Every structure is written in C-alpha cells, then in structure tokens.
Amino acid sequence: MTKKLEDMTDEERIAHWQKVREEEQQDRQDKLNQLTEEQRDAAFTLFKQLDDLLDVALYPDMGGVRCVTALDLQDLDEAKNRFKYHFNL
C-alpha cells in the first residue's frame, strides 16, 4: 500500500514527485513517437519558428517587436500551414 503524501518524509516526497515527472515525460515521449516523421518535423518546425519569432519580438535586447520582419512572419505562416496539413486542422 502506498503512503499518503502527507505521511511521507521530504525525501520520499521528492522521490515520489520525481517518479511522477519521469512517468509523465515518458508518456509524452511515447505519444510523440507515435507520430509520423513528417508530423514530428512539422511540429518541431512550427515550434522553432514561433520560438525564434517570439524571442525577437518580446525581448528588447533581441530587437523587440519592431525587428520582426515580413520574412519571419511568412516563415511562421508556412510552418503553420504545414502543421495544419499534417494534423488535419
């Protein structure tokens, strides 16, 4: 029988939550592995484009929103359309 969280020592709670995080991470990885290579690539490309654009737009030391170019937006739109196609959105 498992202990209730409130009855665990600090070390046991740390180990418990570490195990929960590892199980959740493995579950997410298993789901990611079920995608086709094209779907994974579309998702990673969209994430990368969005991450790069937001880095520039949100942080003044990266240039700020005035430094986001039309090309950046076109690249993001292409990544979005590719993602949309692969996931039937």
JSON list of N, CA and C in Angstrom, two decimals, residues 24-77:
[
{"chain": "A", "resi": 24, "resn": "GLU", "atom": "N", "xyz": [5.34, 10.96, -16.56]},
{"chain": "A", "resi": 24, "resn": "GLU", "atom": "CA", "xyz": [4.66, 11.89, -17.47]},
{"chain": "A", "resi": 24, "resn": "GLU", "atom": "C", "xyz": [5.54, 12.18, -18.69]},
{"chain": "A", "resi": 25, "resn": "GLN", "atom": "N", "xyz": [6.83, 12.35, -18.47]},
{"chain": "A", "resi": 25, "resn": "GLN", "atom": "CA", "xyz": [7.75, 12.61, -19.57]},
{"chain": "A", "resi": 25, "resn": "GLN", "atom": "C", "xyz": [7.79, 11.41, -20.51]},
{"chain": "A", "resi": 26, "resn": "GLN", "atom": "N", "xyz": [7.82, 10.20, -19.98]},
{"chain": "A", "resi": 26, "resn": "GLN", "atom": "CA", "xyz": [7.83, 9.01, -20.82]},
{"chain": "A", "resi": 26, "resn": "GLN", "atom": "C", "xyz": [6.53, 8.88, -21.60]},
{"chain": "A", "resi": 27, "resn": "ASP", "atom": "N", "xyz": [5.42, 9.21, -20.97]},
{"chain": "A", "resi": 27, "resn": "ASP", "atom": "CA", "xyz": [4.12, 9.18, -21.64]},
{"chain": "A", "resi": 27, "resn": "ASP", "atom": "C", "xyz": [4.10, 10.15, -22.82]},
{"chain": "A", "resi": 28, "resn": "ARG", "atom": "N", "xyz": [4.62, 11.37, -22.60]},
{"chain": "A", "resi": 28, "resn": "ARG", "atom": "CA", "xyz": [4.68, 12.35, -23.69]},
{"chain": "A", "resi": 28, "resn": "ARG", "atom": "C", "xyz": [5.60, 11.86, -24.81]},
{"chain": "A", "resi": 29, "resn": "GLN", "atom": "N", "xyz": [6.72, 11.24, -24.44]},
{"chain": "A", "resi": 29, "resn": "GLN", "atom": "CA", "xyz": [7.65, 10.73, -25.45]},
{"chain": "A", "resi": 29, "resn": "GLN", "atom": "C", "xyz": [7.01, 9.60, -26.25]},
{"chain": "A", "resi": 30, "resn": "ASP", "atom": "N", "xyz": [6.28, 8.71, -25.58]},
{"chain": "A", "resi": 30, "resn": "ASP", "atom": "CA", "xyz": [5.59, 7.62, -26.27]},
{"chain": "A", "resi": 30, "resn": "ASP", "atom": "C", "xyz": [4.59, 8.17, -27.28]},
{"chain": "A", "resi": 31, "resn": "LYS", "atom": "N", "xyz": [3.85, 9.21, -26.89]},
{"chain": "A", "resi": 31, "resn": "LYS", "atom": "CA", "xyz": [2.89, 9.82, -27.80]},
{"chain": "A", "resi": 31, "resn": "LYS", "atom": "C", "xyz": [3.59, 10.48, -28.98]},
{"chain": "A", "resi": 32, "resn": "LEU", "atom": "N", "xyz": [4.71, 11.14, -28.71]},
{"chain": "A", "resi": 32, "resn": "LEU", "atom": "CA", "xyz": [5.49, 11.77, -29.78]},
{"chain": "A", "resi": 32, "resn": "LEU", "atom": "C", "xyz": [6.02, 10.72, -30.74]},
{"chain": "A", "resi": 33, "resn": "ASN", "atom": "N", "xyz": [6.44, 9.58, -30.23]},
{"chain": "A", "resi": 33, "resn": "ASN", "atom": "CA", "xyz": [6.97, 8.51, -31.08]},
{"chain": "A", "resi": 33, "resn": "ASN", "atom": "C", "xyz": [5.90, 7.89, -31.98]},
{"chain": "A", "resi": 34, "resn": "GLN", "atom": "N", "xyz": [4.64, 8.08, -31.66]},
{"chain": "A", "resi": 34, "resn": "GLN", "atom": "CA", "xyz": [3.55, 7.55, -32.47]},
{"chain": "A", "resi": 34, "resn": "GLN", "atom": "C", "xyz": [3.30, 8.40, -33.72]},
{"chain": "A", "resi": 35, "resn": "LEU", "atom": "N", "xyz": [3.82, 9.63, -33.72]},
{"chain": "A", "resi": 35, "resn": "LEU", "atom": "CA", "xyz": [3.64, 10.49, -34.89]},
{"chain": "A", "resi": 35, "resn": "LEU", "atom": "C", "xyz": [4.54, 10.03, -36.03]},
{"chain": "A", "resi": 36, "resn": "THR", "atom": "N", "xyz": [4.12, 10.35, -37.25]},
{"chain": "A", "resi": 36, "resn": "THR", "atom": "CA", "xyz": [4.98, 10.06, -38.39]},
{"chain": "A", "resi": 36, "resn": "THR", "atom": "C", "xyz": [6.14, 11.05, -38.38]},
{"chain": "A", "resi": 37, "resn": "GLU", "atom": "N", "xyz": [7.17, 10.74, -39.15]},
{"chain": "A", "resi": 37, "resn": "GLU", "atom": "CA", "xyz": [8.32, 11.64, -39.22]},
{"chain": "A", "resi": 37, "resn": "GLU", "atom": "C", "xyz": [7.90, 13.01, -39.74]},
{"chain": "A", "resi": 38, "resn": "GLU", "atom": "N", "xyz": [7.01, 13.05, -40.73]},
{"chain": "A", "resi": 38, "resn": "GLU", "atom": "CA", "xyz": [6.54, 14.32, -41.29]},
{"chain": "A", "resi": 38, "resn": "GLU", "atom": "C", "xyz": [5.78, 15.14, -40.25]},
{"chain": "A", "resi": 39, "resn": "GLN", "atom": "N", "xyz": [4.97, 14.46, -39.44]},
{"chain": "A", "resi": 39, "resn": "GLN", "atom": "CA", "xyz": [4.21, 15.16, -38.40]},
{"chain": "A", "resi": 39, "resn": "GLN", "atom": "C", "xyz": [5.15, 15.74, -37.34]},
{"chain": "A", "resi": 40, "resn": "ARG", "atom": "N", "xyz": [6.14, 14.93, -36.91]},
{"chain": "A", "resi": 40, "resn": "ARG", "atom": "CA", "xyz": [7.11, 15.42, -35.93]},
{"chain": "A", "resi": 40, "resn": "ARG", "atom": "C", "xyz": [7.87, 16.61, -36.48]},
{"chain": "A", "resi": 41, "resn": "ASP", "atom": "N", "xyz": [8.30, 16.50, -37.74]},
{"chain": "A", "resi": 41, "resn": "ASP", "atom": "CA", "xyz": [9.06, 17.59, -38.36]},
{"chain": "A", "resi": 41, "resn": "ASP", "atom": "C", "xyz": [8.20, 18.85, -38.45]},
{"chain": "A", "resi": 42, "resn": "ALA", "atom": "N", "xyz": [6.93, 18.70, -38.81]},
{"chain": "A", "resi": 42, "resn": "ALA", "atom": "CA", "xyz": [6.04, 19.86, -38.89]},
{"chain": "A", "resi": 42, "resn": "ALA", "atom": "C", "xyz": [5.88, 20.51, -37.52]},
{"chain": "A", "resi": 43, "resn": "ALA", "atom": "N", "xyz": [5.71, 19.71, -36.49]},
{"chain": "A", "resi": 43, "resn": "ALA", "atom": "CA", "xyz": [5.54, 20.24, -35.14]},
{"chain": "A", "resi": 43, "resn": "ALA", "atom": "C", "xyz": [6.81, 20.94, -34.66]},
{"chain": "A", "resi": 44, "resn": "PHE", "atom": "N", "xyz": [7.97, 20.32, -34.87]},
{"chain": "A", "resi": 44, "resn": "PHE", "atom": "CA", "xyz": [9.23, 20.93, -34.44]},
{"chain": "A", "resi": 44, "resn": "PHE", "atom": "C", "xyz": [9.54, 22.20, -35.22]},
{"chain": "A", "resi": 45, "resn": "THR", "atom": "N", "xyz": [9.23, 22.20, -36.52]},
{"chain": "A", "resi": 45, "resn": "THR", "atom": "CA", "xyz": [9.46, 23.40, -37.33]},
{"chain": "A", "resi": 45, "resn": "THR", "atom": "C", "xyz": [8.59, 24.55, -36.85]},
{"chain": "A", "resi": 46, "resn": "LEU", "atom": "N", "xyz": [7.31, 24.27, -36.59]},
{"chain": "A", "resi": 46, "resn": "LEU", "atom": "CA", "xyz": [6.41, 25.31, -36.09]},
{"chain": "A", "resi": 46, "resn": "LEU", "atom": "C", "xyz": [6.90, 25.83, -34.75]},
{"chain": "A", "resi": 47, "resn": "PHE", "atom": "N", "xyz": [7.29, 24.93, -33.87]},
{"chain": "A", "resi": 47, "resn": "PHE", "atom": "CA", "xyz": [7.80, 25.35, -32.56]},
{"chain": "A", "resi": 47, "resn": "PHE", "atom": "C", "xyz": [9.03, 26.25, -32.71]},
{"chain": "A", "resi": 48, "resn": "LYS", "atom": "N", "xyz": [9.97, 25.83, -33.56]},
{"chain": "A", "resi": 48, "resn": "LYS", "atom": "CA", "xyz": [11.21, 26.60, -33.75]},
{"chain": "A", "resi": 48, "resn": "LYS", "atom": "C", "xyz": [10.91, 27.98, -34.33]},
{"chain": "A", "resi": 49, "resn": "GLN", "atom": "N", "xyz": [10.06, 28.04, -35.34]},
{"chain": "A", "resi": 49, "resn": "GLN", "atom": "CA", "xyz": [9.72, 29.33, -35.95]},
{"chain": "A", "resi": 49, "resn": "GLN", "atom": "C", "xyz": [9.05, 30.24, -34.93]},
{"chain": "A", "resi": 50, "resn": "LEU", "atom": "N", "xyz": [8.11, 29.71, -34.19]},
{"chain": "A", "resi": 50, "resn": "LEU", "atom": "CA", "xyz": [7.39, 30.50, -33.19]},
{"chain": "A", "resi": 50, "resn": "LEU", "atom": "C", "xyz": [8.33, 30.95, -32.08]},
{"chain": "A", "resi": 51, "resn": "ASP", "atom": "N", "xyz": [9.19, 30.06, -31.62]},
{"chain": "A", "resi": 51, "resn": "ASP", "atom": "CA", "xyz": [10.14, 30.38, -30.56]},
{"chain": "A", "resi": 51, "resn": "ASP", "atom": "C", "xyz": [11.10, 31.49, -31.00]},
{"chain": "A", "resi": 52, "resn": "ASP", "atom": "N", "xyz": [11.63, 31.37, -32.21]},
{"chain": "A", "resi": 52, "resn": "ASP", "atom": "CA", "xyz": [12.54, 32.39, -32.73]},
{"chain": "A", "resi": 52, "resn": "ASP", "atom": "C", "xyz": [11.85, 33.74, -32.87]},
{"chain": "A", "resi": 53, "resn": "LEU", "atom": "N", "xyz": [10.65, 33.74, -33.42]},
{"chain": "A", "resi": 53, "resn": "LEU", "atom": "CA", "xyz": [9.92, 34.98, -33.62]},
{"chain": "A", "resi": 53, "resn": "LEU", "atom": "C", "xyz": [9.60, 35.64, -32.29]},
{"chain": "A", "resi": 54, "resn": "LEU", "atom": "N", "xyz": [9.16, 34.85, -31.32]},
{"chain": "A", "resi": 54, "resn": "LEU", "atom": "CA", "xyz": [8.82, 35.42, -30.02]},
{"chain": "A", "resi": 54, "resn": "LEU", "atom": "C", "xyz": [10.06, 35.93, -29.28]},
{"chain": "A", "resi": 55, "resn": "ASP", "atom": "N", "xyz": [11.20, 35.26, -29.45]},
{"chain": "A", "resi": 55, "resn": "ASP", "atom": "CA", "xyz": [12.44, 35.75, -28.84]},
{"chain": "A", "resi": 55, "resn": "ASP", "atom": "C", "xyz": [12.75, 37.16, -29.34]},
{"chain": "A", "resi": 56, "resn": "VAL", "atom": "N", "xyz": [12.63, 37.36, -30.63]},
{"chain": "A", "resi": 56, "resn": "VAL", "atom": "CA", "xyz": [12.91, 38.68, -31.21]},
{"chain": "A", "resi": 56, "resn": "VAL", "atom": "C", "xyz": [11.86, 39.68, -30.76]},
{"chain": "A", "resi": 57, "resn": "ALA", "atom": "N", "xyz": [10.59, 39.31, -30.84]},
{"chain": "A", "resi": 57, "resn": "ALA", "atom": "CA", "xyz": [9.51, 40.26, -30.58]},
{"chain": "A", "resi": 57, "resn": "ALA", "atom": "C", "xyz": [9.39, 40.66, -29.11]},
{"chain": "A", "resi": 58, "resn": "LEU", "atom": "N", "xyz": [9.61, 39.74, -28.20]},
{"chain": "A", "resi": 58, "resn": "LEU", "atom": "CA", "xyz": [9.32, 40.00, -26.79]},
{"chain": "A", "resi": 58, "resn": "LEU", "atom": "C", "xyz": [10.49, 40.58, -26.00]},
{"chain": "A", "resi": 59, "resn": "TYR", "atom": "N", "xyz": [11.70, 40.38, -26.49]},
{"chain": "A", "resi": 59, "resn": "TYR", "atom": "CA", "xyz": [12.86, 40.81, -25.70]},
{"chain": "A", "resi": 59, "resn": "TYR", "atom": "C", "xyz": [13.56, 41.98, -26.36]},
{"chain": "A", "resi": 60, "resn": "PRO", "atom": "N", "xyz": [13.59, 43.12, -25.69]},
{"chain": "A", "resi": 60, "resn": "PRO", "atom": "CA", "xyz": [14.20, 44.32, -26.27]},
{"chain": "A", "resi": 60, "resn": "PRO", "atom": "C", "xyz": [15.66, 44.13, -26.68]},
{"chain": "A", "resi": 61, "resn": "ASP", "atom": "N", "xyz": [16.40, 43.32, -25.94]},
{"chain": "A", "resi": 61, "resn": "ASP", "atom": "CA", "xyz": [17.81, 43.10, -26.30]},
{"chain": "A", "resi": 61, "resn": "ASP", "atom": "C", "xyz": [17.95, 42.26, -27.57]},
{"chain": "A", "resi": 62, "resn": "MET", "atom": "N", "xyz": [16.86, 41.63, -28.01]},
{"chain": "A", "resi": 62, "resn": "MET", "atom": "CA", "xyz": [16.88, 40.87, -29.27]},
{"chain": "A", "resi": 62, "resn": "MET", "atom": "C", "xyz": [16.32, 41.73, -30.41]},
{"chain": "A", "resi": 63, "resn": "GLY", "atom": "N", "xyz": [15.92, 42.95, -30.10]},
{"chain": "A", "resi": 63, "resn": "GLY", "atom": "CA", "xyz": [15.43, 43.86, -31.12]},
{"chain": "A", "resi": 63, "resn": "GLY", "atom": "C", "xyz": [14.02, 44.36, -30.89]},
{"chain": "A", "resi": 64, "resn": "GLY", "atom": "N", "xyz": [13.22, 43.57, -30.22]},
{"chain": "A", "resi": 64, "resn": "GLY", "atom": "CA", "xyz": [11.85, 43.97, -29.97]},
{"chain": "A", "resi": 64, "resn": "GLY", "atom": "C", "xyz": [10.95, 43.72, -31.16]},
{"chain": "A", "resi": 65, "resn": "VAL", "atom": "N", "xyz": [9.68, 44.04, -30.97]},
{"chain": "A", "resi": 65, "resn": "VAL", "atom": "CA", "xyz": [8.67, 43.74, -31.98]},
{"chain": "A", "resi": 65, "resn": "VAL", "atom": "C", "xyz": [8.94, 44.47, -33.30]},
{"chain": "A", "resi": 66, "resn": "ARG", "atom": "N", "xyz": [9.61, 45.60, -33.27]},
{"chain": "A", "resi": 66, "resn": "ARG", "atom": "CA", "xyz": [9.90, 46.34, -34.50]},
{"chain": "A", "resi": 66, "resn": "ARG", "atom": "C", "xyz": [10.90, 45.61, -35.39]},
{"chain": "A", "resi": 67, "resn": "CYS", "atom": "N", "xyz": [11.60, 44.65, -34.84]},
{"chain": "A", "resi": 67, "resn": "CYS", "atom": "CA", "xyz": [12.59, 43.90, -35.62]},
{"chain": "A", "resi": 67, "resn": "CYS", "atom": "C", "xyz": [12.05, 42.61, -36.23]},
{"chain": "A", "resi": 68, "resn": "VAL", "atom": "N", "xyz": [10.78, 42.32, -36.00]},
{"chain": "A", "resi": 68, "resn": "VAL", "atom": "CA", "xyz": [10.16, 41.16, -36.63]},
{"chain": "A", "resi": 68, "resn": "VAL", "atom": "C", "xyz": [9.93, 41.54, -38.09]},
{"chain": "A", "resi": 69, "resn": "THR", "atom": "N", "xyz": [10.45, 40.72, -38.99]},
{"chain": "A", "resi": 69, "resn": "THR", "atom": "CA", "xyz": [10.34, 41.05, -40.41]},
{"chain": "A", "resi": 69, "resn": "THR", "atom": "C", "xyz": [9.17, 40.31, -41.07]},
{"chain": "A", "resi": 70, "resn": "ALA", "atom": "N", "xyz": [8.82, 40.78, -42.25]},
{"chain": "A", "resi": 70, "resn": "ALA", "atom": "CA", "xyz": [7.77, 40.12, -43.03]},
{"chain": "A", "resi": 70, "resn": "ALA", "atom": "C", "xyz": [8.21, 38.69, -43.36]},
{"chain": "A", "resi": 71, "resn": "LEU", "atom": "N", "xyz": [9.50, 38.50, -43.60]},
{"chain": "A", "resi": 71, "resn": "LEU", "atom": "CA", "xyz": [10.01, 37.16, -43.89]},
{"chain": "A", "resi": 71, "resn": "LEU", "atom": "C", "xyz": [9.81, 36.23, -42.69]},
{"chain": "A", "resi": 72, "resn": "ASP", "atom": "N", "xyz": [10.05, 36.75, -41.48]},
{"chain": "A", "resi": 72, "resn": "ASP", "atom": "CA", "xyz": [9.81, 35.96, -40.27]},
{"chain": "A", "resi": 72, "resn": "ASP", "atom": "C", "xyz": [8.35, 35.51, -40.21]},
{"chain": "A", "resi": 73, "resn": "LEU", "atom": "N", "xyz": [7.44, 36.44, -40.51]},
{"chain": "A", "resi": 73, "resn": "LEU", "atom": "CA", "xyz": [6.02, 36.12, -40.47]},
{"chain": "A", "resi": 73, "resn": "LEU", "atom": "C", "xyz": [5.64, 35.14, -41.57]},
{"chain": "A", "resi": 74, "resn": "GLN", "atom": "N", "xyz": [6.23, 35.27, -42.74]},
{"chain": "A", "resi": 74, "resn": "GLN", "atom": "CA", "xyz": [5.96, 34.33, -43.83]},
{"chain": "A", "resi": 74, "resn": "GLN", "atom": "C", "xyz": [6.46, 32.93, -43.47]},
{"chain": "A", "resi": 75, "resn": "ASP", "atom": "N", "xyz": [7.64, 32.85, -42.87]},
{"chain": "A", "resi": 75, "resn": "ASP", "atom": "CA", "xyz": [8.18, 31.55, -42.45]},
{"chain": "A", "resi": 75, "resn": "ASP", "atom": "C", "xyz": [7.27, 30.91, -41.40]},
{"chain": "A", "resi": 76, "resn": "LEU", "atom": "N", "xyz": [6.79, 31.72, -40.47]},
{"chain": "A", "resi": 76, "resn": "LEU", "atom": "CA", "xyz": [5.88, 31.21, -39.45]},
{"chain": "A", "resi": 76, "resn": "LEU", "atom": "C", "xyz": [4.57, 30.74, -40.08]},
{"chain": "A", "resi": 77, "resn": "ASP", "atom": "N", "xyz": [4.06, 31.50, -41.03]},
{"chain": "A", "resi": 77, "resn": "ASP", "atom": "CA", "xyz": [2.83, 31.11, -41.71]},
{"chain": "A", "resi": 77, "resn": "ASP", "atom": "C", "xyz": [3.01, 29.80, -42.48]}
]
